Amino acid sequence: MTSYRSDYAWQPHGWEADTAFSVEHGRFAAIAEAAPADARLGRWVLPGMPNLHSHAFQRAMAGLAERQTNPEDSFWTWRETMYAFAGRVGPDELQAIAAQLYVEMLEAGYTQVCEFHYLHHQPDGRPYADAAAMSLALIDAAREAGIGLTLLPTLYQTGGFDGRELGERQRRFGHATDAYLALLQRLRSLESATVRVGVALHSLRAVPSASMQAVLDSGLVDDAPIHIHIAEQIGEVQDCLALRNARPVEWLLGNAPVDARWTLVHATHLTAEETRGIAASGAVAGLCPTTEANLGDGLFPLKEFLAADGVLGIGSDSHISVSPVEELRWLEYGQRLQSRHRNIAVSESSGSVGETLWGDALFGGARAAGAPLGAIESGARADLVVLDDAAPQLVAREPAHLLDTFVFSGNRNLVRDVMVAGQWCVRDGRHRDAERIAARYAAALKRIAV
Ligand code: NGQ
Ligand code: ZN
């Protein structure tokens, strides 16, 4: 057991001064206030941030889809570029890319990542010799980097709401329901203190309703996180209306037992009723502001959702940016640009945008990850972030402005040290194995360069 002390620690109710806590078997435990601490961590300590949505392989194509191919470029033309890139990634490349990504996540202050994983099979659609090879590559990458993982093997069966077959480049995503449940069962047997397994339904356009029902009835998800891409593009809202006679969120709320196990990723296009419906269900709205901006998706109705006490979390999705600060900043900035007002994301407990967003994303991210995270309290996994109190931005800051300064003061990374499950992964801003992992990443990218 090791005990720590910090000047301030961020707790669900706000900053707590002169905090002491211990870490035992990878979890926080309380200690007597007066006990001497083995180590003083620094002035500002935060719980680590969960990243609730990741397609790890996409990290390696950041910057490769920013050239206009057609004046009508959109999410759907980006997807073609992404599919072409995905076709070059096998298990070794996936592990190398994911490990590099997870190093970058840790250095930015994320301590858990939810992998929405659908790149299951060989490019021609045949399973690998070990059908779980790609899932295992992600588990190995997370273990090497030291980040917590919520692995969400993804069910993907159709190429559209009309039930059409998967396209050629989608074949490696697909499973018959039985094969999918076998994969899920196997992965669930690998759960540990840092690996949680849930499920993802890729989207309503990729999962027929009977298959969704079979997964929900399998007994394998009763206590597990369930994620789905829900209403990112107007085109899918229109297709859903045409073929299921309801908008995506409306259909899901009416046809699935949506509750706190669920995360609705890209709940972008919502009616007021759908917004209130998600909030009332307890499901997490999974928001990925930098990717949603990059793909031209649209803006989530943040103010209305917070007014309805909705639960939200953040993800870096396509990893066009790997920074919780930038996700939260753009979540707020989108609303400011649209409404021409300032300081939108506030709550009854705090008038600070930084405090509201950081606190909400910790809470919702932990729910989405299905893990005991998001607070420095007895029993929670010992994940924390120590900020660089020597950085000029943080000099002379009092607690009232600290998280606002962290989120809104520019681009120098203020994360100094990061612990996951009691282990230091990042010290003085650098991951413990950054060099080796970066070298292997470089070799992998050279193999698959276009
Ligand atoms: C994905 N990404 O699964 O990687 C998707 C694109 C799709 C985002 N939606 C593919 N951001 O939705 O069909
Ligand atoms: Zn996604």
Coordinates of C-alpha atoms in Angstrom, one line a residue, residues 88-272:
R88 CA -4.5 -2.6 -45.2
V89 CA -4.6 -3.2 -41.4
G90 CA -4.0 -6.7 -40.0
P91 CA -3.4 -7.8 -36.4
D92 CA 0.2 -6.7 -36.1
E93 CA -0.6 -3.3 -37.6
L94 CA -3.6 -3.0 -35.4
Q95 CA -1.6 -3.7 -32.3
A96 CA 1.2 -1.3 -33.3
I97 CA -1.3 1.5 -34.1
A98 CA -3.5 1.0 -31.0
A99 CA -0.5 0.9 -28.7
Q100 CA 0.8 4.2 -30.1
L101 CA -2.7 5.7 -29.8
Y102 CA -3.1 4.5 -26.2
V103 CA 0.3 6.1 -25.3
E104 CA -1.0 9.4 -26.7
M105 CA -4.2 9.0 -24.9
L106 CA -2.4 8.4 -21.6
E107 CA -0.2 11.4 -22.1
A108 CA -3.3 13.5 -22.7
G109 CA -5.1 12.3 -19.5
Y110 CA -7.3 9.5 -20.7
T111 CA -7.0 6.4 -18.5
Q112 CA -9.7 4.1 -20.0
V113 CA -10.7 3.6 -23.6
C114 CA -13.9 2.0 -25.1
E115 CA -12.9 0.3 -28.3
F116 CA -15.9 0.1 -30.7
H117 CA -14.2 -2.7 -32.6
Y118 CA -15.6 -4.0 -35.9
L119 CA -12.4 -4.9 -37.9
H120 CA -12.8 -8.6 -37.1
H121 CA -11.8 -10.7 -40.1
Q122 CA -9.3 -10.8 -43.0
P123 CA -9.8 -8.2 -45.7
D124 CA -11.6 -10.8 -47.9
G125 CA -14.0 -11.6 -45.0
R126 CA -12.6 -14.9 -44.0
P127 CA -11.9 -15.3 -40.2
Y128 CA -8.3 -15.3 -39.1
A129 CA -6.9 -18.6 -37.9
D130 CA -7.8 -17.4 -34.5
A131 CA -11.2 -15.7 -35.0
A132 CA -10.4 -13.3 -32.1
A133 CA -7.0 -12.2 -33.5
M134 CA -8.0 -8.6 -34.0
S135 CA -9.7 -8.3 -30.6
L136 CA -6.6 -9.9 -28.9
A137 CA -4.4 -7.3 -30.7
L138 CA -6.4 -4.5 -29.0
I139 CA -6.2 -6.2 -25.6
D140 CA -2.4 -6.7 -26.0
A141 CA -2.0 -3.0 -27.1
A142 CA -3.9 -1.8 -24.0
R143 CA -1.9 -4.0 -21.7
E144 CA 1.4 -2.8 -23.2
A145 CA 0.4 0.8 -22.9
G146 CA -1.2 0.4 -19.4
I147 CA -4.5 2.0 -20.3
G148 CA -7.8 0.5 -19.1
L149 CA -9.9 -1.0 -21.9
T150 CA -13.6 -1.6 -22.4
L151 CA -13.6 -3.8 -25.5
L152 CA -16.8 -3.6 -27.4
P153 CA -16.8 -6.3 -30.1
T154 CA -19.2 -4.9 -32.7
L155 CA -22.0 -6.7 -34.5
Y156 CA -22.2 -5.6 -38.1
Q157 CA -24.5 -7.5 -40.5
T158 CA -26.1 -5.4 -43.2
G159 CA -25.1 -2.6 -45.5
G160 CA -28.2 -0.5 -44.9
F161 CA -31.6 -0.2 -43.4
D162 CA -33.1 -2.1 -46.3
G163 CA -31.1 -5.2 -45.2
R164 CA -28.8 -5.3 -48.2
E165 CA -25.7 -7.5 -48.0
L166 CA -22.4 -6.1 -46.8
G167 CA -20.4 -4.4 -49.5
E168 CA -17.1 -6.0 -50.5
R169 CA -15.0 -3.7 -48.2
Q170 CA -17.5 -4.3 -45.3
R171 CA -17.1 -8.1 -45.4
R172 CA -14.5 -8.2 -42.8
F173 CA -16.8 -6.5 -40.3
G174 CA -19.6 -9.2 -40.5
H175 CA -20.7 -12.0 -38.2
A176 CA -23.6 -14.4 -38.1
T177 CA -25.2 -13.9 -34.8
D178 CA -24.0 -17.2 -33.3
A179 CA -20.4 -16.6 -34.3
Y180 CA -20.7 -13.1 -32.8
L181 CA -22.0 -14.5 -29.5
A182 CA -19.2 -17.1 -29.4
L183 CA -16.6 -14.3 -29.8
L184 CA -18.3 -12.3 -27.1
Q185 CA -18.4 -15.2 -24.7
R186 CA -14.7 -15.9 -25.3
L187 CA -13.7 -12.2 -24.7
R188 CA -15.8 -12.0 -21.6
S189 CA -13.7 -14.8 -20.1
L190 CA -10.6 -12.5 -20.5
E191 CA -12.0 -9.7 -18.2
S192 CA -9.7 -8.4 -15.5
A193 CA -9.2 -5.3 -13.4
T194 CA -8.2 -3.3 -16.5
V195 CA -10.2 -5.1 -19.2
R196 CA -13.9 -4.9 -19.4
V197 CA -16.0 -6.4 -22.2
G198 CA -19.3 -5.1 -23.4
V199 CA -21.1 -5.1 -26.8
A200 CA -21.6 -2.7 -29.6
L201 CA -24.3 -2.8 -32.2
H202 CA -22.7 -0.9 -35.1
S203 CA -25.8 1.1 -36.0
L204 CA -29.4 0.5 -36.7
R205 CA -28.5 0.4 -40.4
A206 CA -26.0 -2.4 -39.8
V207 CA -28.0 -4.5 -37.3
P208 CA -31.4 -6.0 -38.1
S209 CA -33.8 -5.7 -35.3
A210 CA -34.0 -9.6 -34.8
S211 CA -30.2 -9.7 -34.4
M212 CA -30.3 -6.9 -31.8
Q213 CA -32.9 -8.8 -29.9
A214 CA -30.9 -12.0 -30.0
V215 CA -27.9 -10.3 -28.5
L216 CA -30.0 -8.6 -25.8
D217 CA -31.6 -12.0 -24.9
S218 CA -28.3 -13.9 -24.9
G219 CA -27.6 -13.5 -21.2
L220 CA -24.2 -12.1 -22.1
V221 CA -25.0 -8.5 -21.8
D222 CA -27.2 -8.2 -18.7
D223 CA -24.5 -6.5 -16.8
A224 CA -22.4 -5.1 -19.6
P225 CA -22.1 -1.8 -21.4
I226 CA -24.0 -1.7 -24.7
H227 CA -22.9 0.9 -27.3
I228 CA -24.5 1.9 -30.6
H229 CA -23.9 4.6 -33.3
I230 CA -27.3 6.2 -33.4
A231 CA -28.1 9.4 -35.4
E232 CA -25.0 11.0 -36.8
Q233 CA -26.1 11.9 -40.3
I234 CA -29.3 13.3 -41.7
G235 CA -29.2 10.6 -44.4
E236 CA -29.5 7.8 -41.8
V237 CA -32.4 9.6 -40.0
Q238 CA -34.2 9.7 -43.4
D239 CA -33.6 6.1 -44.2
C240 CA -34.7 5.0 -40.7
L241 CA -37.9 7.0 -41.1
A242 CA -38.5 5.5 -44.5
L243 CA -37.9 1.9 -43.5
R244 CA -38.8 1.7 -39.8
N245 CA -41.2 4.5 -39.7
A246 CA -39.5 6.3 -36.9
R247 CA -36.3 8.4 -36.3
P248 CA -33.3 6.4 -35.0
V249 CA -33.5 7.5 -31.4
E250 CA -37.3 7.3 -31.4
W251 CA -37.1 3.8 -32.8
L252 CA -34.5 2.6 -30.3
L253 CA -36.3 4.1 -27.3
G254 CA -39.5 2.3 -28.4
N255 CA -37.9 -1.0 -29.3
A256 CA -35.0 -1.7 -26.9
P257 CA -34.7 -1.6 -23.1
V258 CA -32.5 1.5 -23.2
D259 CA -31.2 2.3 -19.7
A260 CA -27.9 3.2 -17.9
R261 CA -26.1 0.3 -19.6
W262 CA -26.5 2.0 -23.0
T263 CA -24.3 4.6 -24.7
L264 CA -25.7 6.3 -27.7
V265 CA -22.8 7.5 -29.8
H266 CA -23.3 10.5 -32.0
A267 CA -26.8 11.3 -30.8
T268 CA -26.5 14.3 -33.1
H269 CA -29.8 14.7 -34.8
L270 CA -32.5 14.8 -32.2
T271 CA -36.0 16.2 -31.7
A272 CA -36.8 17.8 -28.4

